[in-house]
Short mmCIF file of C-alpha atoms in Angstrom, two decimals:
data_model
loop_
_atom_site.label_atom_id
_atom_site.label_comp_id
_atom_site.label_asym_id
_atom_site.label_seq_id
_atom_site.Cartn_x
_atom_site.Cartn_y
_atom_site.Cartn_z
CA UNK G 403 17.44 -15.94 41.24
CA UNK G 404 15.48 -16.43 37.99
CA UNK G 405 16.81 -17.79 34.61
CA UNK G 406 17.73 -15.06 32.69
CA UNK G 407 15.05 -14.50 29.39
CA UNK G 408 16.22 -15.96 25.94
CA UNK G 409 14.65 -13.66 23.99
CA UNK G 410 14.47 -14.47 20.67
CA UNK G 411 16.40 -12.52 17.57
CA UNK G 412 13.94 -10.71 14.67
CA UNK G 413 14.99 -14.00 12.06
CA UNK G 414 14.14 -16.23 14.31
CA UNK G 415 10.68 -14.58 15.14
CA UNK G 416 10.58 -15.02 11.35
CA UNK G 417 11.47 -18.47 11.48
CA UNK G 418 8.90 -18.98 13.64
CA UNK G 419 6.08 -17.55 11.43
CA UNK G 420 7.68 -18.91 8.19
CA UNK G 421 6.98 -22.80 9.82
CA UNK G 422 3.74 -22.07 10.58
CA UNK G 423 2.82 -20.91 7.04
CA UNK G 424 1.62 -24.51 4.87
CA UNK G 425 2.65 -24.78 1.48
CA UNK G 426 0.45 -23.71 -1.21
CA UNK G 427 -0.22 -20.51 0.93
CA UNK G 428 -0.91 -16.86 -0.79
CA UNK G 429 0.72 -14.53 1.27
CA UNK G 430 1.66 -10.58 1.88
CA UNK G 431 4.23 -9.65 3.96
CA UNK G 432 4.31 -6.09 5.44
CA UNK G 433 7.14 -3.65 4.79
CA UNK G 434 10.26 -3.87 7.39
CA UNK G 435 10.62 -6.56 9.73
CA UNK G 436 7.93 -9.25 8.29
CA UNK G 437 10.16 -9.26 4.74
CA UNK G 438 12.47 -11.56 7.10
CA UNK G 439 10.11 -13.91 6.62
CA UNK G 440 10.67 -14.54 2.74
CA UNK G 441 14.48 -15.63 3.52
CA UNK G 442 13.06 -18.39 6.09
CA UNK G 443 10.52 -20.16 3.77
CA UNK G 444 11.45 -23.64 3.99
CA UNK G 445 12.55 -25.02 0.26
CA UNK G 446 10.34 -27.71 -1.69
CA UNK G 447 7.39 -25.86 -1.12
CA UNK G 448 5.31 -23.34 -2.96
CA UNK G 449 4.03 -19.88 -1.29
CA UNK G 450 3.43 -17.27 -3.38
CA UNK G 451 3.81 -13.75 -2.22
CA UNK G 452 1.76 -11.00 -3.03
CA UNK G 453 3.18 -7.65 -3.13
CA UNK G 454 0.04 -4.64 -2.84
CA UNK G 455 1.86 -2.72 -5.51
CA UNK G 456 0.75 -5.59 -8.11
CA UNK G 457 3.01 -8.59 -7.93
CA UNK G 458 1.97 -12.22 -7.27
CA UNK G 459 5.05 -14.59 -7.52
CA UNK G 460 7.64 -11.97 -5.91
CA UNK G 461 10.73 -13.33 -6.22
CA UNK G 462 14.33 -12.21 -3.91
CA UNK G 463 16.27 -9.16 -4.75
CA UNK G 464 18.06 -9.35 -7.73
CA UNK G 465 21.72 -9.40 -7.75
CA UNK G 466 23.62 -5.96 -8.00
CA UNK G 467 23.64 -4.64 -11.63
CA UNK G 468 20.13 -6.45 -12.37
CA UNK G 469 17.93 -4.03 -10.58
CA UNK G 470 14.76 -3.04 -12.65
CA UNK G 471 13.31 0.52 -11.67
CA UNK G 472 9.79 -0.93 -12.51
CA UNK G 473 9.71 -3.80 -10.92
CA UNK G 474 9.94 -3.10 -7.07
CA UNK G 475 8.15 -4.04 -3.88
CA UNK G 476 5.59 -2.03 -1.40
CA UNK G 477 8.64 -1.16 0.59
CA UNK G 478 9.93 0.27 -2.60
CA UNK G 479 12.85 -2.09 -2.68
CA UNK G 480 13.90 -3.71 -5.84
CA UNK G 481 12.84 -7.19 -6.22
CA UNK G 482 12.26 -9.67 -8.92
CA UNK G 483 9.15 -12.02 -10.50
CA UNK G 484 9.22 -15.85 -10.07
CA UNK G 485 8.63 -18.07 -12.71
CA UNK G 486 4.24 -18.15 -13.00
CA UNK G 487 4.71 -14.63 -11.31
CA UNK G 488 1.28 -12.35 -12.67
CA UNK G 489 0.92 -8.16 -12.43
CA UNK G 490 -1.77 -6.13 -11.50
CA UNK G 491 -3.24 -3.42 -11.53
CA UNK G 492 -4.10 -1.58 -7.84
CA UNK G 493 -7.82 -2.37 -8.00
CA UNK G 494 -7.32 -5.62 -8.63
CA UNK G 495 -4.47 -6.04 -5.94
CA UNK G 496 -6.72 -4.83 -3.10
CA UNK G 497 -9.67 -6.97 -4.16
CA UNK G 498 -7.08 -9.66 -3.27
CA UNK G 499 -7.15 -8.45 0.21
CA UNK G 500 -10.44 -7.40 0.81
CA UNK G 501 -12.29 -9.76 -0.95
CA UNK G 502 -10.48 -12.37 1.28
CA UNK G 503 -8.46 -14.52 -1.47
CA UNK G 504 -4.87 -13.84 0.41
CA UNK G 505 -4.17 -16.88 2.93
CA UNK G 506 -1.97 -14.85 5.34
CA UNK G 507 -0.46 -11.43 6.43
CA UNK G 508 2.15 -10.30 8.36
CA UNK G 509 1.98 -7.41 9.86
CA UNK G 510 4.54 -5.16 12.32
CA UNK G 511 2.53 -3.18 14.75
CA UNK G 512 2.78 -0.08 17.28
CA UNK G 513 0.20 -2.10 19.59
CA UNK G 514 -1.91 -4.86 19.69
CA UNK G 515 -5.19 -5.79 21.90
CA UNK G 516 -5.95 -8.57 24.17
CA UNK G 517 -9.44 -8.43 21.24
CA UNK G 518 -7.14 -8.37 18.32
CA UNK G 519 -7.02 -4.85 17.52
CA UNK G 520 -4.49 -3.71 15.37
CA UNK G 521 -2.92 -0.30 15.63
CA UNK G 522 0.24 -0.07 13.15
CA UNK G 523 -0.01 3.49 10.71
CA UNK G 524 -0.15 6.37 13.17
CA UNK G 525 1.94 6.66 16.48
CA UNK G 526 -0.64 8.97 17.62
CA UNK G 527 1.61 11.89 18.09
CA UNK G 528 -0.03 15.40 17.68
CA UNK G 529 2.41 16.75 15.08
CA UNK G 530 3.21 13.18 13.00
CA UNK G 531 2.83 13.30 9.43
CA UNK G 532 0.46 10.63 8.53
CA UNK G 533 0.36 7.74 6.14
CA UNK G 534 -1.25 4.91 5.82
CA UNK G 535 -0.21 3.01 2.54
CA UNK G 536 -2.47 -0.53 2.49
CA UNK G 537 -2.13 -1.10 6.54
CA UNK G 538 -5.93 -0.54 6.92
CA UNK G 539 -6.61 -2.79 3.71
CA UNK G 540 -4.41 -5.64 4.71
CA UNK G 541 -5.56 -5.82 8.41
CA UNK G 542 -9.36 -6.59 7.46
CA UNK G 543 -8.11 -8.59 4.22
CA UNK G 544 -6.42 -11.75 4.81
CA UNK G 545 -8.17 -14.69 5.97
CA UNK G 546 -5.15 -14.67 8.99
CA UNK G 547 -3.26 -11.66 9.84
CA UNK G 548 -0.65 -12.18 11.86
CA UNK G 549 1.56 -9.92 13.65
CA UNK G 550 5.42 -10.08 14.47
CA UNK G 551 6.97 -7.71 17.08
CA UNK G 552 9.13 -7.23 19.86
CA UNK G 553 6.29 -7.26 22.66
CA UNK G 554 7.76 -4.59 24.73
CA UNK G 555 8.61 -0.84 23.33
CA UNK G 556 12.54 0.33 24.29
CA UNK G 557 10.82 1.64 27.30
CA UNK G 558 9.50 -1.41 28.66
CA UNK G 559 6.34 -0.99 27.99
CA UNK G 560 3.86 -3.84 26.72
CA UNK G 561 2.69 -3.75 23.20
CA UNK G 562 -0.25 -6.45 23.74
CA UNK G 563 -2.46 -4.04 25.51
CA UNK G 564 -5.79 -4.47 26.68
CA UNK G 565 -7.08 -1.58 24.29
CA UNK G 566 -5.45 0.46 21.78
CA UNK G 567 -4.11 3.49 22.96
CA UNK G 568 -2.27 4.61 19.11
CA UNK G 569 -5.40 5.22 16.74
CA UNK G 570 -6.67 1.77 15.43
CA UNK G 571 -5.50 0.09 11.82
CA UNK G 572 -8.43 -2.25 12.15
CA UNK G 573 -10.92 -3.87 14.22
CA UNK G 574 -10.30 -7.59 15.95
CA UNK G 575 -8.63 -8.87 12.59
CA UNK G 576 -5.25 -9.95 14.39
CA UNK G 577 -5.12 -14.12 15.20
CA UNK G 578 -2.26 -14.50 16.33
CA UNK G 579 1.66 -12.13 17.62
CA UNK G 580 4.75 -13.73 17.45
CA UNK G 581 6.95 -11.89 19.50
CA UNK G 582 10.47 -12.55 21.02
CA UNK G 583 9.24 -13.49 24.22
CA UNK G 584 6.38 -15.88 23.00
CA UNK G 585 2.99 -16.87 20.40
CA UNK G 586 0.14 -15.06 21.31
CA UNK G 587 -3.36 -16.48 20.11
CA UNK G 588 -6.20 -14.09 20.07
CA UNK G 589 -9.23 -16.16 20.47
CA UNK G 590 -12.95 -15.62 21.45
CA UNK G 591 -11.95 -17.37 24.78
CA UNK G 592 -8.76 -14.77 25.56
CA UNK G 593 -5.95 -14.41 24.64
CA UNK G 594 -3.78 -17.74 24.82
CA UNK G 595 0.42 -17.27 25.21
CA UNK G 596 2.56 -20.12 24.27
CA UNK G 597 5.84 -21.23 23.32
CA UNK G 598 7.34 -18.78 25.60
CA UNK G 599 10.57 -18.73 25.46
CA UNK G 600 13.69 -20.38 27.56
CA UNK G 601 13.89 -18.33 31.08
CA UNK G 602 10.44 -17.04 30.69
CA UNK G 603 7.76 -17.94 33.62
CA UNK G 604 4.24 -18.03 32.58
CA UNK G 605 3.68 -15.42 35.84
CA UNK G 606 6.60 -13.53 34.36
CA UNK G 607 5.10 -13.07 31.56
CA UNK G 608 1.58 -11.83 32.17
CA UNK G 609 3.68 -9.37 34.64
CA UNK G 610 5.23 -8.28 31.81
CA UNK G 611 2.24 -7.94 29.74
CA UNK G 612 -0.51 -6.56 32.18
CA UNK G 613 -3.29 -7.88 30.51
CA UNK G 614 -4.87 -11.47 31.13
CA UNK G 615 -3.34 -14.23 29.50
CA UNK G 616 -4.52 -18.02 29.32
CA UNK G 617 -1.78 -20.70 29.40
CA UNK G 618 -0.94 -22.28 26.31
CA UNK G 619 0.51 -25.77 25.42
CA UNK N 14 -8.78 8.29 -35.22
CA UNK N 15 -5.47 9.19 -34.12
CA UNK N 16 -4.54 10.32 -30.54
CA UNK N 17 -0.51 10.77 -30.75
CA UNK N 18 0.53 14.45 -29.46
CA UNK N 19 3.86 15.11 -30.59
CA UNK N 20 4.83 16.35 -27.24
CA UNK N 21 3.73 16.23 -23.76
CA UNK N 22 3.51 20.48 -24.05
CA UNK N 23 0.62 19.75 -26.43
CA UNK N 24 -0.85 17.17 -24.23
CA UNK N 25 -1.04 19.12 -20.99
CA UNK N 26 -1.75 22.61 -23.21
CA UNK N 27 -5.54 22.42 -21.71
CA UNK N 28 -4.82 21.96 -18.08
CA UNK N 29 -6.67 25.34 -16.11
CA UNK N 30 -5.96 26.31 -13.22
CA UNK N 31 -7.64 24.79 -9.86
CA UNK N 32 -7.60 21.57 -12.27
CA UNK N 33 -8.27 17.80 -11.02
CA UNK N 34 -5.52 15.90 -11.87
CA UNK N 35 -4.73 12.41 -10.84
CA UNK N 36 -1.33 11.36 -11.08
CA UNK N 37 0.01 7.38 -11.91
CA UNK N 38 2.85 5.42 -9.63
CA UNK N 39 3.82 3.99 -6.95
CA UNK N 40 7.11 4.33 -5.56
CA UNK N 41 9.07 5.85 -8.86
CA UNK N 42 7.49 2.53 -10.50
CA UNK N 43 5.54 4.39 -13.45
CA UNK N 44 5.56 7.95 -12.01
CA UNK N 45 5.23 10.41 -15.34
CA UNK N 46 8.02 12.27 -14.23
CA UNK N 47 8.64 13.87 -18.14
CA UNK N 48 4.20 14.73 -18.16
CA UNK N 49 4.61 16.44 -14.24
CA UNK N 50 7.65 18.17 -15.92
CA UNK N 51 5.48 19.55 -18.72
CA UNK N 52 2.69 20.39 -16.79
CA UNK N 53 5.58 22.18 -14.25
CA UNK N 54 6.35 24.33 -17.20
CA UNK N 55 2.62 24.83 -18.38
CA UNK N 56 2.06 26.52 -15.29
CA UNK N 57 -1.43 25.38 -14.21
CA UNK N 58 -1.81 26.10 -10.20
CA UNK N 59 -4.36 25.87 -7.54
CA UNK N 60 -4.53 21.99 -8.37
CA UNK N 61 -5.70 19.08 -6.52
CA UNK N 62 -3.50 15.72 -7.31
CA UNK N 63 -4.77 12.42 -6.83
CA UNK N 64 -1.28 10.03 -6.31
CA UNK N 65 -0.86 7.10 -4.30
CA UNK N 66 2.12 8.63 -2.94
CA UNK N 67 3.32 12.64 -2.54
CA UNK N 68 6.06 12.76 -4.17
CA UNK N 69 10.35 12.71 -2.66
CA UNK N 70 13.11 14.47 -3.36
CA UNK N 71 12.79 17.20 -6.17
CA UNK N 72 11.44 15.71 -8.52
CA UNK N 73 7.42 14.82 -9.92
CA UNK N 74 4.94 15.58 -7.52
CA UNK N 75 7.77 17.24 -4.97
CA UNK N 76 8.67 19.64 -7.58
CA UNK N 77 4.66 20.81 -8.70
CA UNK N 78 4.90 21.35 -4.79
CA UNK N 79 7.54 22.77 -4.26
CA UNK N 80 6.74 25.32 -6.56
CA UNK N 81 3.39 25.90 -4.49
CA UNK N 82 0.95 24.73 -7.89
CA UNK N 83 -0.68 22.40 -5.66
CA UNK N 84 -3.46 22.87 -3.34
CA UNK N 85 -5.16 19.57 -2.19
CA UNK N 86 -3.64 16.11 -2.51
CA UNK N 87 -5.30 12.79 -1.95
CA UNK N 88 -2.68 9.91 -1.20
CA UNK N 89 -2.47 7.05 0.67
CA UNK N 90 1.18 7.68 1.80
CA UNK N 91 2.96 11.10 1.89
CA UNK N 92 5.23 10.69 4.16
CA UNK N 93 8.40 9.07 2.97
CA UNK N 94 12.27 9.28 3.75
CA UNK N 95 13.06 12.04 1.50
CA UNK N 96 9.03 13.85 1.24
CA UNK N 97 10.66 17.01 2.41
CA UNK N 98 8.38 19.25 -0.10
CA UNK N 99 5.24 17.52 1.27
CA UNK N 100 6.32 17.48 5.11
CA UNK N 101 6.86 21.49 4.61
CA UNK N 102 4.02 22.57 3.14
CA UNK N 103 1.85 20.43 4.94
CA UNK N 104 3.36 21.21 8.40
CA UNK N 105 2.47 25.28 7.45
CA UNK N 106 -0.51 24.59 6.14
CA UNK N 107 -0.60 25.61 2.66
CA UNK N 108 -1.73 21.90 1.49
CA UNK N 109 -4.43 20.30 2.30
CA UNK N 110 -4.21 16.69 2.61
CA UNK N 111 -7.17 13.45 1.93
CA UNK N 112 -5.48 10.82 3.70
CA UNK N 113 -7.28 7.43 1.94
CA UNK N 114 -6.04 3.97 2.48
CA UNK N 115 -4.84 2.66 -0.66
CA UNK N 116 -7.16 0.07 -1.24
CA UNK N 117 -9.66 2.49 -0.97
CA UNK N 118 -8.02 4.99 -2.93
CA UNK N 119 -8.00 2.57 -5.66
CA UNK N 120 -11.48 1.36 -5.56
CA UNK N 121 -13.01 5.22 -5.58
CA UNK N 122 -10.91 5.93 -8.72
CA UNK N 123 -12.15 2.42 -10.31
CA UNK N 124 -16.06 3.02 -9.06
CA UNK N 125 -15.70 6.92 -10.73
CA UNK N 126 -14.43 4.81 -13.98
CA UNK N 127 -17.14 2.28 -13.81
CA UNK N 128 -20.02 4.77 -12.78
CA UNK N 129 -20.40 3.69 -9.40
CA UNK N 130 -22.31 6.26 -6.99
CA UNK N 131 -20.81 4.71 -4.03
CA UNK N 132 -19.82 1.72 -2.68
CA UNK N 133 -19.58 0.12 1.28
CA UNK N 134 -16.34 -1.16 2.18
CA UNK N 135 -14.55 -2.56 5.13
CA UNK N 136 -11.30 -1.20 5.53
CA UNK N 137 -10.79 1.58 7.81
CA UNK N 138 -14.12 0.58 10.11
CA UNK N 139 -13.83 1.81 13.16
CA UNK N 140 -10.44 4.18 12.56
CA UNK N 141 -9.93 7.92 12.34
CA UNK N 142 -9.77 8.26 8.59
CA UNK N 143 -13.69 6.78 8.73
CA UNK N 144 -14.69 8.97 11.03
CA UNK N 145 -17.84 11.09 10.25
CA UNK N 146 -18.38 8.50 7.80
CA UNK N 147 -21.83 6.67 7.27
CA UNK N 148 -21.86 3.00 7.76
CA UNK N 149 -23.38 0.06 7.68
CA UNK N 150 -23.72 -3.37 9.26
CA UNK N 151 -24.05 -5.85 6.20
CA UNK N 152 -24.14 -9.73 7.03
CA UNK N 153 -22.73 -9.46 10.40
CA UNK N 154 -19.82 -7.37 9.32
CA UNK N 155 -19.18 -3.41 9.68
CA UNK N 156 -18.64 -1.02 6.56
CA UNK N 157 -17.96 2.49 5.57
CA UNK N 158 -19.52 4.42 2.85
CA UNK N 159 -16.87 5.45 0.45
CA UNK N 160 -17.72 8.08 -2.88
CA UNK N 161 -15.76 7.63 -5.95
CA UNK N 162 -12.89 10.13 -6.73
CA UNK N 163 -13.33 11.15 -10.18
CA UNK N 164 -10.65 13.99 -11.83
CA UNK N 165 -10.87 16.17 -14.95
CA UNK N 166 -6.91 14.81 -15.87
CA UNK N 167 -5.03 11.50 -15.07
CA UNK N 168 -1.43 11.87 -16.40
CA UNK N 169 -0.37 8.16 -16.28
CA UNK N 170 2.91 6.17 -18.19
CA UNK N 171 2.63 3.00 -19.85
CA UNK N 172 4.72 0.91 -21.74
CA UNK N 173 3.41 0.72 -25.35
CA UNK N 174 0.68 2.21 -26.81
CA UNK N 175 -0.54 2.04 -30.73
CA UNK N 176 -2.54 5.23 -32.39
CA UNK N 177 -6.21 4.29 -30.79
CA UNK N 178 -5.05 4.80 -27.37
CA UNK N 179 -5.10 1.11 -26.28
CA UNK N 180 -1.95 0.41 -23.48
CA UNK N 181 -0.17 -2.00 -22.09
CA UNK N 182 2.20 -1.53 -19.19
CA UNK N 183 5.35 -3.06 -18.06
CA UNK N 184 5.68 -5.22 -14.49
CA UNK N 185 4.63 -3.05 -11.56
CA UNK N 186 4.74 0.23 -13.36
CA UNK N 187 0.96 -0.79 -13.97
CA UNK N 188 0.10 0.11 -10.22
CA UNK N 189 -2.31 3.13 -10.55
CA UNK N 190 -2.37 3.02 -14.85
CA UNK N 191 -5.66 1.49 -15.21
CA UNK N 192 -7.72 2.92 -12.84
CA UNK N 193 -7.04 6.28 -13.30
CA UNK N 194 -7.35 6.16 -16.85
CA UNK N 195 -11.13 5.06 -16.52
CA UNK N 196 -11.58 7.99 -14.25
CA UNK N 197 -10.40 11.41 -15.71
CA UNK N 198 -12.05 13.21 -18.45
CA UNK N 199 -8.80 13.64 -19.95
CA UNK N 200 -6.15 10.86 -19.71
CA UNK N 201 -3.13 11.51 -20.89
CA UNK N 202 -0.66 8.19 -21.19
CA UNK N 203 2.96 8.95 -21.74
CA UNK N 204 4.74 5.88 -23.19
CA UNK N 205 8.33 4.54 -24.29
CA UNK N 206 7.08 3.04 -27.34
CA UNK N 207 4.53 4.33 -30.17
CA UNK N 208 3.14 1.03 -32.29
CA UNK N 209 0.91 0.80 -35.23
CA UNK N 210 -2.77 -0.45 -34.98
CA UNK N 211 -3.08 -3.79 -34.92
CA UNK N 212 0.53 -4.29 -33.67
CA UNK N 213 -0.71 -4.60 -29.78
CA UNK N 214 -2.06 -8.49 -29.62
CA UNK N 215 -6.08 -7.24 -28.52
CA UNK N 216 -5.65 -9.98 -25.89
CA UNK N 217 -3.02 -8.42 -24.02
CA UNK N 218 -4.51 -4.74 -23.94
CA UNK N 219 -4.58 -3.32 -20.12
CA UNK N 220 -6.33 -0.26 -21.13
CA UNK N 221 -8.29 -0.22 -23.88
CA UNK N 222 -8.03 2.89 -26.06
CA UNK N 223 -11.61 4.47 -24.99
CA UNK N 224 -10.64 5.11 -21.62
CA UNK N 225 -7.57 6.77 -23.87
CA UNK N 226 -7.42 10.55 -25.09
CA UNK N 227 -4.18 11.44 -25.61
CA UNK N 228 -1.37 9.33 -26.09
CA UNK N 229 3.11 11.27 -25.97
CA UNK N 230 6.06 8.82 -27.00
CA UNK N 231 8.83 10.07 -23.97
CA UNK N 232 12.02 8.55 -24.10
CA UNK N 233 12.42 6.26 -20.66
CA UNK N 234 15.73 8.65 -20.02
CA UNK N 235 14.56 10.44 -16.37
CA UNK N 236 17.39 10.62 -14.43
CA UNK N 237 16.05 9.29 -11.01
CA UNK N 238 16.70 10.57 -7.56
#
């Protein structure tokens, strides 16, 4: 009988992330699930976040009653400016990303590749409205994009896929997937799974995942 | 040289139909809900708006589609919880839709300000919304040919603005602001708060006035969705 899989919870997928970023780090996180990853910045260090809408020094949400209709966040949630903090204007908040001056991303995606494709805007269905917002910007911006998801669908289906099969957000710009069942590198070598989590085989895993995996420390 | 309107009627008088018109904010953040309203009551139709976003609710952009004045928009992100005037027309067909990731939306509406005739960029490379799209290998890395979006109108809000047309904005109400006002023939800035010259500090202007034609003082009072 096999352990049973201690998959881990969405803040502690955060957690994860949020040790890995150093301090002095400028950073975007993507709307829903990577804004976890403000609350579990350790303290006594410095990261600066970068919000696309033209914020650097984004600061938590302010408490009820301070809310400021003109200062909000890409997910259009109201959030305040840290001490230092500096606006924008759009042009010069994607040059940020494009022209490579952001340290890291975080990024939720629909799928993943074993090659670091990135496919996060478009499910792919014929009648979906689309949008794309500043996925496509942010993928091919920051010097490390990372990705955080759960890596199956709620049918059981692998997200880290050998290739894309939703339409593409950008080209071999993800390094590295935290998901709840373990750390994906992508690397020129393959793709390298570690830190799996209690319960989880490394043969369970690339069953799991159909695609080839290298074993990680 | 004085570019105060004394209302936002006057400023959008000019706006023909099948008119360009690019439209500030993001989110609600600096939306000119009170210029869409005038321009709603102008009348202008057939128009193509330039927003980062299509509008929500009933308000803004929803309403001028609602109202079926709109023809093409080009956004970066239409759909949205409550982008039930978009979603409708779009699903029948009676809008036509430039889906342009923002970053890219933003640098076309800086390069048509800064007389750019086109400009290579990396984002989207390799995706459907590059597709048909020349590109190039530059350095080892892929890019996409991208034209600038010009417009004959950019109806954007600031914060303050003093008689030459010189702006600043207020936290990330700014978003769209300064690019679009480099872009449009016409920019029209509605703002809470009319100064004299020489009251803005010249080292704090966003936008200077040149890139400035008319300039409305709107009370901030829009009731928000």
């Amino acid at each position: 009988m096999s352990d049973v899989i201690q998959r881990l919870t969405r803040k502690q997928i955060a957690a994860r992330i949020a040790a890995d970023i150093p301090d002095g780090s400028y950073v975007n996180l993507g709307i829903g699930a990577p804004t976890e990853v403000a609350n579990c910045l350790p303290s006594g260090i410095t990261i600066i976040l970068h919000t696309e809408n033209g914020l650097l020094g984004m600061g938590p949400t302010p408490p009820p009653g301070a809310e400021d209709p003109d200062l909000i966040n890409a997910g259009k949630q109201y959030v305040t400016a840290n001490p230092g903090a500096a606006y924008f204007h759009h042009a010069d908040s994607f040059a940020m990303m494009r022209g490579g001056h952001l340290d890291y991303c975080v990024l939720g995606a629909y799928q993943v590749s074993i090659t670091g494709d990135l496919a996060n805007w478009h499910t792919g269905a014929a009648d979906a409205i689309p949008a794309v917002g500043g996925a496509m910007d942010l993928a091919i911006g920051a010097k490390s994009v990372f990705v955080m998801m759960d890596l199956l669908t709620k049918a059981g289906k692998s997200k880290l896929v050998s290739r894309c099969t939703s339409p593409l957000t950008g080209i071999g710009c993800v390094k590295r997937v935290y998901t709840d069942h373990a750390i994906f590198d992508i690397t020129p070598q393959g793709t390298v799974a570690r830190d799996l989590v209690p319960g989880l085989t490394f043969e369970a895993l690339e069953k799991l995942c159909g695609v080839p995996l290298r074993r990680g420390t | 040289m004085n570019k105060i309107c004394h209302s936002l009627g006057e400023a959008v008088a000019d706006v023909p139909d099948g008119a360009s018109i690019m439209i500030g904010g993001f989110g609600d953040a600096g939306v000119p809900f009170e210029a869409i309203d005038a321009l709603i009551a102008q009348g202008a139709k057939e128009l193509t708006i330039i927003s980062n976003n299509a509008g929500t609710g009933d308000q803004g952009i929803a309403a001028l589609i609602g109202l079926g004045r709109v023809r093409k928009i080009v956004c970066s992100f239409p759909r949205q919880a409550d982008s039930k005037a978009f979603d409708e027309r779009y699903l029948s067909g009676e809008l036509t839709l430039e889906l342009v990731p923002q970053g890219n939306l933003a640098e076309r509406i800086r390069a048509a300000g800064a007389g750019i005739g086109a400009f290579f960029t990396p984002t989207g490379y390799g995706t459907l919304l590059a597709e048909g799209k020349e590109t190039r290998e530059i350095g080892g890395r892929n890019y996409v040919l991208e034209y600038p979006i010009a417009a004959d109108y950019a109806l954007i809000k600031a914060d303050r603005a003093d008689p030459l047309g010189n702006l600043v904005y207020r936290k990330t109400a700014r978003n769209f602001g300064p690019v679009m006002a480099t872009a449009a023939a016409c920019t029209i800035a509605q703002v809470a708060e009319v100064v004299a010259v020489g009251d803005l500090d010249p080292e704090a202007v966003v936008t200077p006035g040149i890139f400035v034609k008319r300039v409305v003082a709107v009370k901030p009072d829009h009731p928000r969705a």
